[in-house]
């Protein structure tokens, strides 16, 4: 059995992959090694040894059992042992950990933007990973509310409760119109998660999308407008 550590592109869990089959083993030999056996004809190859072999594998996530294709790079010295482990379920691979050179489906990328305050960016990346790994929806609703708390403190809100802080930002003209509505929704759904442990998978996905829009309107768009203005100033 060959198990490769990695983050699943389906469920985003860090549980690795069980490899079921492998093919297209290739090892890159140096031109010097190739010439040893072929005196009479021209030889093309690498100048320096890469010492790495490439293997294409099919496997499943150890947690959600969905399929993945992996291209692995492994030390030439471990290739034979690795092949034996793929063929024999009883054999455990104990060589150097192969490197995942590429993966299909591709790994998921959490949305973020340089304009987001670091704490907000980190919290929202965690929130997206919770959605992918199908964490209990109430926790995601509570998580979205926590992101909103951080947004309010970054935007300089005053007030004892989150309700008061969101209202304060509306009065200051920072969270106006539709932004205020979104923030209020996030606060309300977060409360439902906290007090009654309510919420479906769809609620969690919708609220994460809402939270993304809030972050885009509150941080990304103003940053892009500022950048565009500065560019115009420089050019003319
Ligand atoms: Zn998975």
Coordinates of C-alpha atoms and ligand atoms in Angstrom, one line a residue:
X1 CA 0.0 0.0 0.0
X2 CA 1.3 3.4 -0.9
X3 CA -0.1 6.4 1.0
X4 CA 0.9 9.9 -0.1
X5 CA 0.5 12.9 2.3
X6 CA -1.4 15.8 0.9
X7 CA -4.5 18.1 1.0
X8 CA -7.5 16.7 -0.8
X9 CA -8.8 18.8 -3.7
X10 CA -12.4 17.7 -2.9
X11 CA -12.8 18.0 0.8
X12 CA -9.7 20.1 1.7
X13 CA -8.8 17.7 4.5
X14 CA -5.1 17.1 5.1
X15 CA -5.5 13.3 5.2
X16 CA -3.5 12.2 2.1
X17 CA -4.2 9.7 -0.6
X18 CA -4.2 5.9 -0.9
X19 CA -2.7 5.0 -4.3
X20 CA -4.5 2.3 -6.1
X21 CA -2.5 2.1 -9.4
X22 CA 0.5 3.7 -11.0
X23 CA 2.0 3.8 -14.5
X24 CA 4.4 5.7 -16.9
X25 CA 7.4 5.3 -14.6
X26 CA 10.2 7.4 -16.1
X27 CA 13.7 8.1 -14.8
X28 CA 15.9 10.7 -16.2
X29 CA 19.4 9.4 -16.8
X30 CA 22.4 11.7 -17.5
X31 CA 24.0 11.9 -20.9
X32 CA 27.1 10.2 -19.5
X33 CA 25.1 7.2 -18.2
X34 CA 23.3 6.8 -21.6
X35 CA 26.7 7.0 -23.5
X36 CA 28.1 4.1 -21.5
X37 CA 25.9 1.7 -23.4
X38 CA 25.7 3.4 -26.8
X39 CA 29.2 4.1 -28.3
X40 CA 28.3 4.3 -31.9
X41 CA 25.4 6.7 -32.2
X42 CA 24.6 10.2 -31.1
X43 CA 23.0 10.4 -27.7
X44 CA 20.7 13.1 -26.3
X45 CA 19.9 13.5 -22.6
X46 CA 20.3 15.6 -19.5
X47 CA 23.8 17.1 -18.7
X48 CA 23.2 16.7 -15.0
X49 CA 21.5 13.9 -13.1
X50 CA 18.2 14.9 -11.7
X51 CA 18.2 11.8 -9.6
X52 CA 14.4 11.9 -9.6
X53 CA 11.9 9.6 -11.2
X54 CA 8.4 10.5 -12.3
X55 CA 5.3 8.3 -11.6
X56 CA 1.7 8.9 -12.6
X57 CA -0.8 7.5 -10.1
X58 CA -4.5 7.1 -9.5
X59 CA -5.8 7.0 -6.0
X60 CA -8.5 8.1 -3.5
X61 CA -8.6 10.6 -0.7
X62 CA -8.2 8.7 2.6
X63 CA -11.1 10.6 4.1
X64 CA -13.8 11.4 1.5
X65 CA -12.7 8.5 -0.9
X66 CA -13.1 10.7 -4.0
X67 CA -10.6 10.0 -6.9
X68 CA -7.5 11.9 -7.6
X69 CA -4.7 11.7 -10.3
X70 CA -1.2 12.5 -9.0
X71 CA 2.1 13.1 -10.8
X72 CA 4.8 12.1 -8.2
X73 CA 8.5 12.8 -8.1
X74 CA 10.5 10.3 -6.1
X75 CA 14.2 9.6 -5.6
X76 CA 15.4 7.0 -8.2
X77 CA 16.6 4.9 -5.2
X78 CA 13.1 4.5 -3.9
X79 CA 11.4 3.8 -7.2
X80 CA 11.6 0.0 -7.0
X81 CA 10.3 -0.1 -3.4
X82 CA 7.5 2.3 -4.4
X83 CA 6.4 0.1 -7.3
X84 CA 6.3 -2.9 -5.1
X85 CA 4.1 -1.1 -2.5
X86 CA 1.6 0.0 -5.2
X87 CA 1.3 -3.6 -6.4
X88 CA 1.2 -5.2 -2.9
X89 CA -1.4 -4.0 -0.4
X90 CA 0.4 -5.7 2.5
X91 CA 3.7 -3.8 1.9
X92 CA 4.1 -0.4 3.5
X93 CA 6.2 2.3 1.8
X94 CA 9.0 3.6 4.0
X95 CA 11.2 5.5 1.6
X96 CA 11.5 9.3 1.2
X97 CA 8.1 11.0 0.8
X98 CA 7.4 11.5 -2.9
X99 CA 6.7 15.1 -3.9
X100 CA 3.3 15.8 -5.6
X101 CA 4.4 17.6 -8.8
X102 CA 0.8 18.1 -10.0
X103 CA -2.7 16.9 -9.2
X104 CA -6.1 16.6 -10.9
X105 CA -8.6 18.0 -9.9
X106 CA -6.2 20.9 -9.1
X107 CA -5.9 21.9 -5.4
X108 CA -8.4 24.4 -4.1
X109 CA -7.3 27.9 -3.5
X110 CA -9.0 30.0 -0.8
X111 CA -10.0 33.4 -2.0
X112 CA -8.1 36.3 -0.4
X113 CA -6.9 39.8 -1.5
X114 CA -3.8 41.8 -0.4
X115 CA -6.1 44.6 0.8
X116 CA -7.7 42.4 3.5
X117 CA -6.3 43.0 7.0
X118 CA -4.1 39.9 7.8
X119 CA -6.4 38.7 10.6
X120 CA -9.5 39.0 8.4
X121 CA -7.8 37.3 5.5
X122 CA -6.7 34.3 7.7
X123 CA -10.1 34.0 9.3
X124 CA -11.9 34.0 5.9
X125 CA -9.4 31.4 4.4
X126 CA -10.2 29.1 7.4
X127 CA -13.9 29.7 6.8
X128 CA -13.7 28.6 3.2
X129 CA -11.8 25.5 4.2
X130 CA -14.5 24.7 6.7
X131 CA -17.1 24.8 3.9
X132 CA -15.0 22.5 1.7
X133 CA -14.4 20.0 4.4
X134 CA -18.2 20.0 5.2
X135 CA -17.8 21.1 8.8
X136 CA -21.0 21.2 10.9
X137 CA -22.9 24.2 9.3
X138 CA -23.6 25.9 12.6
X139 CA -19.8 26.3 13.2
X140 CA -19.5 27.9 9.7
X141 CA -22.3 30.4 10.6
X142 CA -20.5 31.2 13.8
X143 CA -17.2 31.5 11.9
X144 CA -18.8 34.0 9.5
X145 CA -20.0 36.1 12.4
X146 CA -16.4 36.0 13.8
X147 CA -15.1 37.3 10.5
X148 CA -17.7 40.1 10.7
X149 CA -16.5 40.9 14.3
X150 CA -13.0 41.3 12.9
X151 CA -14.2 43.5 10.0
X152 CA -16.0 45.8 12.5
X153 CA -12.9 46.2 14.7
X154 CA -10.7 46.9 11.6
X155 CA -13.2 49.5 10.4
X156 CA -13.1 51.2 13.8
X157 CA -16.6 50.4 15.0
X158 CA -17.8 51.4 18.5
X159 CA -20.5 49.7 20.6
X160 CA -20.9 47.0 23.2
X161 CA -22.6 44.4 21.0
X162 CA -22.0 43.3 17.4
X163 CA -25.5 44.8 16.6
X164 CA -24.4 48.2 18.0
X165 CA -21.0 48.0 16.2
X166 CA -22.7 47.2 12.8
X167 CA -25.2 50.1 13.4
X168 CA -22.3 52.4 14.3
X169 CA -20.6 51.7 11.0
X170 CA -23.9 52.4 9.2
X171 CA -24.2 55.8 11.0
X172 CA -20.6 56.7 10.0
X173 CA -21.5 55.9 6.4
X174 CA -18.9 53.0 6.2
X175 CA -21.4 50.2 5.9
X176 CA -24.1 51.8 3.9
X177 CA -27.1 50.4 1.9
X178 CA -26.7 46.8 0.8
X179 CA -23.4 46.4 2.7
X180 CA -25.3 47.1 5.9
X181 CA -28.0 44.5 4.9
X182 CA -25.3 41.9 4.3
X183 CA -23.6 42.5 7.6
X184 CA -26.9 42.3 9.4
X185 CA -27.7 39.0 7.7
X186 CA -24.2 37.6 8.7
X187 CA -24.8 38.7 12.3
X188 CA -28.3 37.2 12.4
X189 CA -27.3 33.8 10.9
X190 CA -24.3 33.7 13.2
X191 CA -26.6 34.2 16.2
X192 CA -28.9 31.3 15.0
X193 CA -25.7 29.1 14.8
X194 CA -24.5 30.2 18.3
X195 CA -27.8 30.0 20.2
X196 CA -29.8 27.3 18.5
X197 CA -27.1 25.4 16.6
X198 CA -29.2 26.0 13.4
X199 CA -28.1 26.0 9.8
X200 CA -28.0 23.8 6.7
X201 CA -25.1 23.1 4.3
X202 CA -26.7 25.6 1.8
X203 CA -26.9 28.2 4.6
X204 CA -23.2 27.8 5.3
X205 CA -22.3 28.1 1.6
X206 CA -24.6 31.1 1.1
X207 CA -23.3 32.9 4.1
X208 CA -19.7 32.3 3.1
X209 CA -20.5 33.8 -0.3
X210 CA -22.2 36.8 1.4
X211 CA -19.1 37.3 3.6
X212 CA -16.8 37.2 0.6
X213 CA -19.0 39.9 -1.1
X214 CA -18.8 42.0 2.1
X215 CA -15.0 41.7 2.2
X216 CA -14.8 42.6 -1.5
X217 CA -17.0 45.7 -1.1
X218 CA -15.4 46.8 2.2
X219 CA -11.7 46.2 1.3
X220 CA -11.0 45.0 -2.2
X221 CA -13.0 47.5 -4.3
X222 CA -11.8 50.7 -2.4
X223 CA -8.2 49.4 -2.8
X224 CA -8.7 48.9 -6.5
X225 CA -10.3 52.3 -7.0
X226 CA -7.3 53.9 -5.1
X227 CA -4.8 52.0 -7.2
X228 CA -6.6 53.0 -10.5
X229 CA -6.6 56.7 -9.4
X230 CA -2.9 56.6 -8.6
X231 CA -2.1 55.0 -11.9
X232 CA -4.0 57.8 -13.7
X233 CA -2.2 60.4 -11.7
X234 CA 1.2 58.9 -12.7
X235 CA 0.3 58.6 -16.4
X236 CA -1.1 62.0 -16.9
Ligands
LIG1 ZN1 -11.1 14.2 0.4

